[in-house]
Amino acid sequence: MNTEEYLSIAPEIAAAVEKKLPVVALESTILSHGMPYPQNVEFAHRVEEIVRAEGAVPATTAIIGGKLKVGLNAAELELMCRAENVGKVSRRDVAVYLASGRTGATTVATTMLIAALAGIKIFATGGIGGVHRGAAETMDISADLQELAHTPVAVVGAGAKSLLDIGLTLEYLETMGVPVIGVGTEDFPAFYCRKSGYKLDYAASGPEEIARILKTKWDLGLEGGALIANPIPEEYELDFEEMEAVINRALALAEEKGVRGKDTTPFLLTHIKEMTEGVSFASNLELAYNNARVASRIAAALSRLD
């Protein structure tokens, strides 16, 4: 497999991977398609600072100039945050963007793919995509789930986005053999909310235990990654029933506007932010920071085991 000509890994990250030091992958779709400018610039730098404060190296990914970028400099972060002619790239789009030299922001699935190619095992995001509500008719199922089933990267997120069908998302992950491990919780978190009402099979005591589970899985040669379900901090949690009402209003609006496919999640998140008068956006930031913090601690624990 010839990937070297397409990979551009920042020297600091390449050295850390070679020495088996802790590295945490970060996506860029949250910058280009999930937040407004210039708040996204502040977020991009802040989340990298959090990773470094925990002793790990941040590795923000993107597709720029025909390369899979692993680690972005300030100018490249600015480019992704301004989001001018920046596409949203899932696995199916990667070859097109590389071959055509287009600029692309990486989704959860694509960030996992790039992280695996670069030798990075831990990835922090906000929340994963999953089975959308009404998927029995639309077949709208995120590529994130297949990536988790096949790509050896652990994703730390605040569960699945609450606008999804969480029950079906968990069923899909179970069918595909993806471990879902709660960070000190047996209740699967629903992004803005600490609890979804769906129980997890396992709650880990902390980063060290999670690292041991991941090492064991990969030592055995078991395919794929894992979802590390890390609840939003209590002080930033939103009321579950209130969020359900907001989400249903946003879903109805998306249906009315004919929004489909990869445009659905950004559309819904934008309107949920408006409907909650910005409160959901503040919670989104805090849960992402918390996930970066926990991911860094898991990466450090895994590094010590290696």
Tab-separated table of C-alpha atoms in Angstrom:
chain	number	residue	atom	x	y	z
A	1	MET	CA	0.000	0.000	0.000
A	2	ASN	CA	1.567	3.255	-1.173
A	3	THR	CA	0.396	6.025	1.169
A	4	GLU	CA	3.593	7.968	1.845
A	5	GLU	CA	3.210	10.241	-1.158
A	6	TYR	CA	-0.194	11.366	0.130
A	7	LEU	CA	0.688	11.799	3.819
A	8	SER	CA	2.171	14.993	5.216
A	9	ILE	CA	2.947	14.545	8.907
A	10	ALA	CA	4.323	17.416	10.974
A	11	PRO	CA	7.857	16.567	12.229
A	12	GLU	CA	6.852	16.871	15.903
A	13	ILE	CA	4.021	14.375	15.407
A	14	ALA	CA	6.126	11.958	13.347
A	15	ALA	CA	8.793	11.947	16.057
A	16	ALA	CA	6.215	11.398	18.808
A	17	VAL	CA	4.623	8.458	16.959
A	18	GLU	CA	8.037	6.885	16.330
A	19	LYS	CA	8.912	7.156	20.037
A	20	LYS	CA	5.436	5.926	21.068
A	21	LEU	CA	4.714	9.164	22.903
A	22	PRO	CA	1.064	10.216	23.414
A	23	VAL	CA	-0.564	11.813	20.367
A	24	VAL	CA	-4.222	12.814	19.987
A	25	ALA	CA	-5.858	13.239	16.576
A	26	LEU	CA	-8.340	16.098	16.111
A	27	GLU	CA	-10.823	16.642	13.283
A	28	SER	CA	-11.294	19.782	11.175
A	29	THR	CA	-14.978	19.501	10.196
A	30	ILE	CA	-15.855	20.943	13.602
A	31	LEU	CA	-13.843	24.010	12.553
A	32	SER	CA	-15.024	24.438	8.960
A	33	HIS	CA	-18.620	23.265	9.249
A	34	GLY	CA	-19.456	23.234	12.948
A	35	MET	CA	-18.547	26.687	14.245
A	36	PRO	CA	-18.629	30.295	13.035
A	37	TYR	CA	-15.518	32.376	12.357
A	38	PRO	CA	-13.620	33.632	14.357
A	39	GLN	CA	-14.852	31.620	17.368
A	40	ASN	CA	-13.573	28.497	15.624
A	41	VAL	CA	-10.035	29.929	15.537
A	42	GLU	CA	-10.069	30.406	19.286
A	43	PHE	CA	-11.474	26.903	19.725
A	44	ALA	CA	-8.822	25.341	17.441
A	45	HIS	CA	-5.969	26.825	19.442
A	46	ARG	CA	-7.622	26.176	22.806
A	47	VAL	CA	-8.243	22.473	22.155
A	48	GLU	CA	-4.619	21.993	21.071
A	49	GLU	CA	-3.475	23.789	24.238
A	50	ILE	CA	-5.560	21.400	26.358
A	51	VAL	CA	-3.974	18.370	24.684
A	52	ARG	CA	-0.473	19.764	25.319
A	53	ALA	CA	-1.314	20.609	28.932
A	54	GLU	CA	-2.051	16.916	29.493
A	55	GLY	CA	1.330	15.902	28.063
A	56	ALA	CA	0.201	14.796	24.597
A	57	VAL	CA	0.848	16.123	21.100
A	58	PRO	CA	-2.169	17.443	19.135
A	59	ALA	CA	-2.593	16.285	15.539
A	60	THR	CA	-5.317	18.228	13.754
A	61	THR	CA	-6.077	16.702	10.354
A	62	ALA	CA	-7.222	18.116	7.016
A	63	ILE	CA	-6.803	17.646	3.267
A	64	ILE	CA	-4.805	20.478	1.728
A	65	GLY	CA	-2.941	20.648	-1.587
A	66	GLY	CA	-3.288	16.967	-2.456
A	67	LYS	CA	-2.014	15.835	0.955
A	68	LEU	CA	-3.497	14.200	4.021
A	69	LYS	CA	-2.256	16.693	6.588
A	70	VAL	CA	-1.476	15.456	10.095
A	71	GLY	CA	-0.768	18.523	12.210
A	72	LEU	CA	-1.652	22.015	10.989
A	73	ASN	CA	0.334	25.208	11.407
A	74	ALA	CA	-1.344	28.529	12.284
A	75	ALA	CA	-1.899	29.481	8.645
A	76	GLU	CA	-3.469	26.105	7.855
A	77	LEU	CA	-5.734	26.314	10.897
A	78	GLU	CA	-6.806	29.777	9.731
A	79	LEU	CA	-7.544	28.369	6.266
A	80	MET	CA	-9.776	25.654	7.722
A	81	CYS	CA	-11.540	28.098	10.038
A	82	ARG	CA	-12.312	30.617	7.287
A	83	ALA	CA	-13.877	27.665	5.436
A	84	GLU	CA	-13.743	29.314	2.010
A	85	ASN	CA	-14.163	26.558	-0.595
A	86	VAL	CA	-13.519	23.924	2.068
A	87	GLY	CA	-15.551	20.751	1.561
A	88	LYS	CA	-16.741	18.256	4.129
A	89	VAL	CA	-14.824	15.061	3.415
A	90	SER	CA	-15.880	11.565	4.430
A	91	ARG	CA	-14.092	8.354	3.412
A	92	ARG	CA	-15.820	8.173	0.010
A	93	ASP	CA	-14.535	11.663	-0.896
A	94	VAL	CA	-10.872	11.274	0.077
A	95	ALA	CA	-9.495	10.103	-3.270
A	96	VAL	CA	-11.422	12.787	-5.184
A	97	TYR	CA	-10.084	15.578	-2.964
A	98	LEU	CA	-6.508	14.314	-3.090
A	99	ALA	CA	-6.484	13.782	-6.845
A	100	SER	CA	-8.095	17.163	-7.588
A	101	GLY	CA	-6.092	19.163	-5.041
A	102	ARG	CA	-9.224	20.436	-3.321
A	103	THR	CA	-9.247	21.549	0.322
A	104	GLY	CA	-11.289	19.409	2.669
A	105	ALA	CA	-12.245	19.281	6.331
A	106	THR	CA	-12.087	15.822	7.846
A	107	THR	CA	-15.113	14.165	9.437
A	108	VAL	CA	-14.871	11.585	12.224
A	109	ALA	CA	-14.545	8.778	9.668
A	110	THR	CA	-11.830	10.522	7.635
A	111	THR	CA	-9.914	11.618	10.719
A	112	MET	CA	-9.878	8.000	11.905
A	113	LEU	CA	-8.601	6.891	8.505
A	114	ILE	CA	-5.802	9.485	8.490
A	115	ALA	CA	-4.897	8.838	12.127
A	116	ALA	CA	-4.520	5.120	11.437
A	117	LEU	CA	-2.290	5.798	8.415
A	118	ALA	CA	-0.124	8.049	10.620
A	119	GLY	CA	0.081	5.533	13.476
A	120	ILE	CA	-2.112	7.529	15.895
A	121	LYS	CA	-4.429	5.456	18.096
A	122	ILE	CA	-6.488	8.034	20.003
A	123	PHE	CA	-8.834	10.649	18.556
A	124	ALA	CA	-10.928	13.289	20.374
A	125	THR	CA	-14.110	14.659	18.838
A	126	GLY	CA	-17.407	16.161	20.009
A	127	GLY	CA	-19.719	13.246	19.317
A	128	ILE	CA	-19.920	10.592	16.629
A	129	GLY	CA	-22.441	10.375	13.815
A	130	GLY	CA	-24.757	7.393	13.728
A	131	VAL	CA	-28.129	6.130	12.602
A	132	HIS	CA	-30.374	9.101	11.868
A	133	ARG	CA	-33.968	9.234	13.002
A	134	GLY	CA	-36.150	7.846	10.242
A	135	ALA	CA	-33.259	5.824	8.780
A	136	ALA	CA	-35.617	2.933	8.033
A	137	GLU	CA	-36.930	5.078	5.164
A	138	THR	CA	-33.919	7.277	4.342
A	139	MET	CA	-31.037	4.813	4.978
A	140	ASP	CA	-29.154	7.796	6.443
A	141	ILE	CA	-26.419	6.133	8.481
A	142	SER	CA	-23.121	7.862	9.195
A	143	ALA	CA	-19.898	6.440	7.766
A	144	ASP	CA	-18.464	6.904	11.281
A	145	LEU	CA	-19.987	3.572	12.334
A	146	GLN	CA	-18.305	1.522	9.605
A	147	GLU	CA	-15.024	3.290	10.291
A	148	LEU	CA	-15.272	2.340	13.982
A	149	ALA	CA	-15.877	-1.250	12.925
A	150	HIS	CA	-12.781	-1.484	10.727
A	151	THR	CA	-10.190	1.169	11.671
A	152	PRO	CA	-7.986	0.681	14.768
A	153	VAL	CA	-8.503	4.081	16.404
A	154	ALA	CA	-10.308	4.781	19.676
A	155	VAL	CA	-12.695	7.737	19.480
A	156	VAL	CA	-13.378	9.768	22.607
A	157	GLY	CA	-16.690	11.612	22.324
A	158	ALA	CA	-19.732	12.668	24.338
A	159	GLY	CA	-21.627	9.686	22.952
A	160	ALA	CA	-23.634	10.210	19.781
A	161	LYS	CA	-25.187	13.494	18.721
A	162	SER	CA	-28.584	13.703	20.402
A	163	LEU	CA	-30.311	14.423	17.096
A	164	LEU	CA	-29.695	10.768	16.110
A	165	ASP	CA	-31.568	7.550	16.866
A	166	ILE	CA	-29.334	6.532	19.758
A	167	GLY	CA	-30.899	3.108	20.287
A	168	LEU	CA	-30.320	2.061	16.673
A	169	THR	CA	-26.831	3.570	16.708
A	170	LEU	CA	-25.888	1.391	19.683
A	171	GLU	CA	-27.467	-1.678	18.041
A	172	TYR	CA	-25.402	-1.036	14.908
A	173	LEU	CA	-22.182	-0.729	16.927
A	174	GLU	CA	-22.962	-3.953	18.778
A	175	THR	CA	-23.593	-5.800	15.510
A	176	MET	CA	-20.266	-4.566	14.125
A	177	GLY	CA	-18.382	-5.642	17.255
A	178	VAL	CA	-17.394	-2.129	18.371
A	179	PRO	CA	-16.735	-1.818	22.126
A	180	VAL	CA	-18.546	1.130	23.706
A	181	ILE	CA	-16.904	2.018	27.004
A	182	GLY	CA	-18.322	4.580	29.406
A	183	VAL	CA	-15.967	6.950	31.211
A	184	GLY	CA	-17.295	6.499	34.737
A	185	THR	CA	-20.850	5.998	33.481
A	186	GLU	CA	-23.113	3.074	32.634
A	187	ASP	CA	-25.591	5.332	30.809
A	188	PHE	CA	-24.700	6.230	27.228
A	189	PRO	CA	-24.344	10.029	26.977
A	190	ALA	CA	-26.361	11.976	24.419
A	191	PHE	CA	-24.009	14.828	23.500
A	192	TYR	CA	-25.595	17.807	25.324
A	193	CYS	CA	-27.003	15.458	27.988
A	194	ARG	CA	-25.146	13.124	30.337
A	195	LYS	CA	-27.748	10.368	29.998
A	196	SER	CA	-29.743	8.989	27.088
A	197	GLY	CA	-31.600	6.245	28.937
A	198	TYR	CA	-29.602	3.537	27.128
A	199	LYS	CA	-27.383	1.433	29.361
A	200	LEU	CA	-23.813	0.517	28.499
A	201	ASP	CA	-22.288	-2.883	29.158
A	202	TYR	CA	-19.207	-1.433	30.733
A	203	ALA	CA	-18.102	1.624	32.699
A	204	ALA	CA	-14.333	2.058	32.999
A	205	SER	CA	-12.821	3.527	36.135
A	206	GLY	CA	-10.445	5.838	34.299
A	207	PRO	CA	-7.848	6.343	31.529
A	208	GLU	CA	-5.533	3.552	32.742
A	209	GLU	CA	-8.252	0.916	32.544
A	210	ILE	CA	-9.394	2.150	29.144
A	211	ALA	CA	-5.808	2.005	27.873
A	212	ARG	CA	-5.471	-1.597	29.089
A	213	ILE	CA	-8.694	-2.569	27.312
A	214	LEU	CA	-7.542	-0.958	24.061
A	215	LYS	CA	-4.102	-2.564	24.234
A	216	THR	CA	-5.667	-5.964	24.871
A	217	LYS	CA	-8.071	-5.569	21.945
A	218	TRP	CA	-5.328	-4.642	19.513
A	219	ASP	CA	-2.840	-7.196	20.907
A	220	LEU	CA	-5.426	-9.855	20.071
A	221	GLY	CA	-5.679	-8.574	16.516
A	222	LEU	CA	-9.371	-7.715	16.908
A	223	GLU	CA	-10.439	-5.493	14.029
A	224	GLY	CA	-11.579	-1.917	14.404
A	225	GLY	CA	-11.609	0.743	17.039
A	226	ALA	CA	-13.664	1.608	20.106
A	227	LEU	CA	-16.016	4.349	21.198
A	228	ILE	CA	-15.097	5.921	24.519
A	229	ALA	CA	-18.307	7.547	25.790
A	230	ASN	CA	-17.344	10.558	27.897
A	231	PRO	CA	-20.296	12.528	29.350
A	232	ILE	CA	-20.430	16.311	29.138
A	233	PRO	CA	-19.400	17.930	32.463
A	234	GLU	CA	-22.427	18.304	34.742
A	235	GLU	CA	-22.268	22.096	34.912
A	236	TYR	CA	-22.708	22.342	31.114
A	237	GLU	CA	-25.396	19.676	30.710
A	238	LEU	CA	-28.701	20.683	29.106
A	239	ASP	CA	-32.125	19.333	30.054
A	240	PHE	CA	-32.932	16.160	28.089
A	241	GLU	CA	-36.655	16.858	27.550
A	242	GLU	CA	-36.031	20.453	26.507
A	243	MET	CA	-33.369	19.344	24.036
A	244	GLU	CA	-35.694	16.686	22.596
A	245	ALA	CA	-38.282	19.377	21.889
A	246	VAL	CA	-35.668	21.607	20.226
A	247	ILE	CA	-34.257	18.730	18.171
A	248	ASN	CA	-37.717	17.741	16.937
A	249	ARG	CA	-38.357	21.329	15.831
A	250	ALA	CA	-35.000	21.393	14.015
A	251	LEU	CA	-35.730	18.040	12.349
A	252	ALA	CA	-39.104	19.306	11.135
A	253	LEU	CA	-37.414	22.378	9.688
A	254	ALA	CA	-34.820	20.217	7.894
A	255	GLU	CA	-37.624	18.137	6.393
A	256	GLU	CA	-39.455	21.273	5.296
A	257	LYS	CA	-36.287	22.651	3.657
A	258	GLY	CA	-35.429	19.345	1.995
A	259	VAL	CA	-32.033	19.058	3.706
A	260	ARG	CA	-30.436	15.648	3.096
A	261	GLY	CA	-27.178	13.697	3.475
A	262	LYS	CA	-23.990	15.305	4.742
A	263	ASP	CA	-25.686	18.712	5.013
A	264	THR	CA	-28.118	17.443	7.642
A	265	THR	CA	-25.959	17.552	10.776
A	266	PRO	CA	-24.471	21.054	10.201
A	267	PHE	CA	-27.976	22.366	9.402
A	268	LEU	CA	-29.459	20.862	12.558
A	269	LEU	CA	-26.637	22.029	14.829
A	270	THR	CA	-26.897	25.584	13.479
A	271	HIS	CA	-30.628	25.740	14.105
A	272	ILE	CA	-30.363	24.047	17.495
A	273	LYS	CA	-27.881	26.783	18.450
A	274	GLU	CA	-30.365	29.459	17.332
A	275	MET	CA	-33.294	27.803	19.100
A	276	THR	CA	-31.362	27.557	22.379
A	277	GLU	CA	-30.061	31.123	22.029
A	278	GLY	CA	-26.466	29.966	21.906
A	279	VAL	CA	-26.561	27.854	25.063
A	280	SER	CA	-26.073	24.618	23.105
A	281	PHE	CA	-23.009	26.119	21.377
A	282	ALA	CA	-21.367	26.868	24.724
A	283	SER	CA	-22.082	23.295	25.840
A	284	ASN	CA	-20.669	22.001	22.559
A	285	LEU	CA	-17.387	23.805	23.230
A	286	GLU	CA	-17.095	22.511	26.771
A	287	LEU	CA	-17.816	18.894	25.911
A	288	ALA	CA	-15.214	19.041	23.135
A	289	TYR	CA	-12.620	20.443	25.537
A	290	ASN	CA	-13.479	17.731	28.048
A	291	ASN	CA	-13.117	15.020	25.405
A	292	ALA	CA	-9.699	16.369	24.392
A	293	ARG	CA	-8.608	16.297	28.028
A	294	VAL	CA	-9.749	12.703	28.595
A	295	ALA	CA	-8.372	11.516	25.231
A	296	SER	CA	-4.967	12.949	26.122
A	297	ARG	CA	-4.959	11.080	29.425
A	298	ILE	CA	-5.864	7.827	27.664
A	299	ALA	CA	-3.136	8.423	25.072
A	300	ALA	CA	-0.628	8.997	27.880
A	301	ALA	CA	-1.705	5.806	29.670
A	302	LEU	CA	-1.490	3.825	26.426
A	303	SER	CA	1.967	5.259	25.788
A	304	ARG	CA	3.135	4.039	29.197
A	305	LEU	CA	1.844	0.538	28.413
A	306	ASP	CA	3.600	0.517	25.039
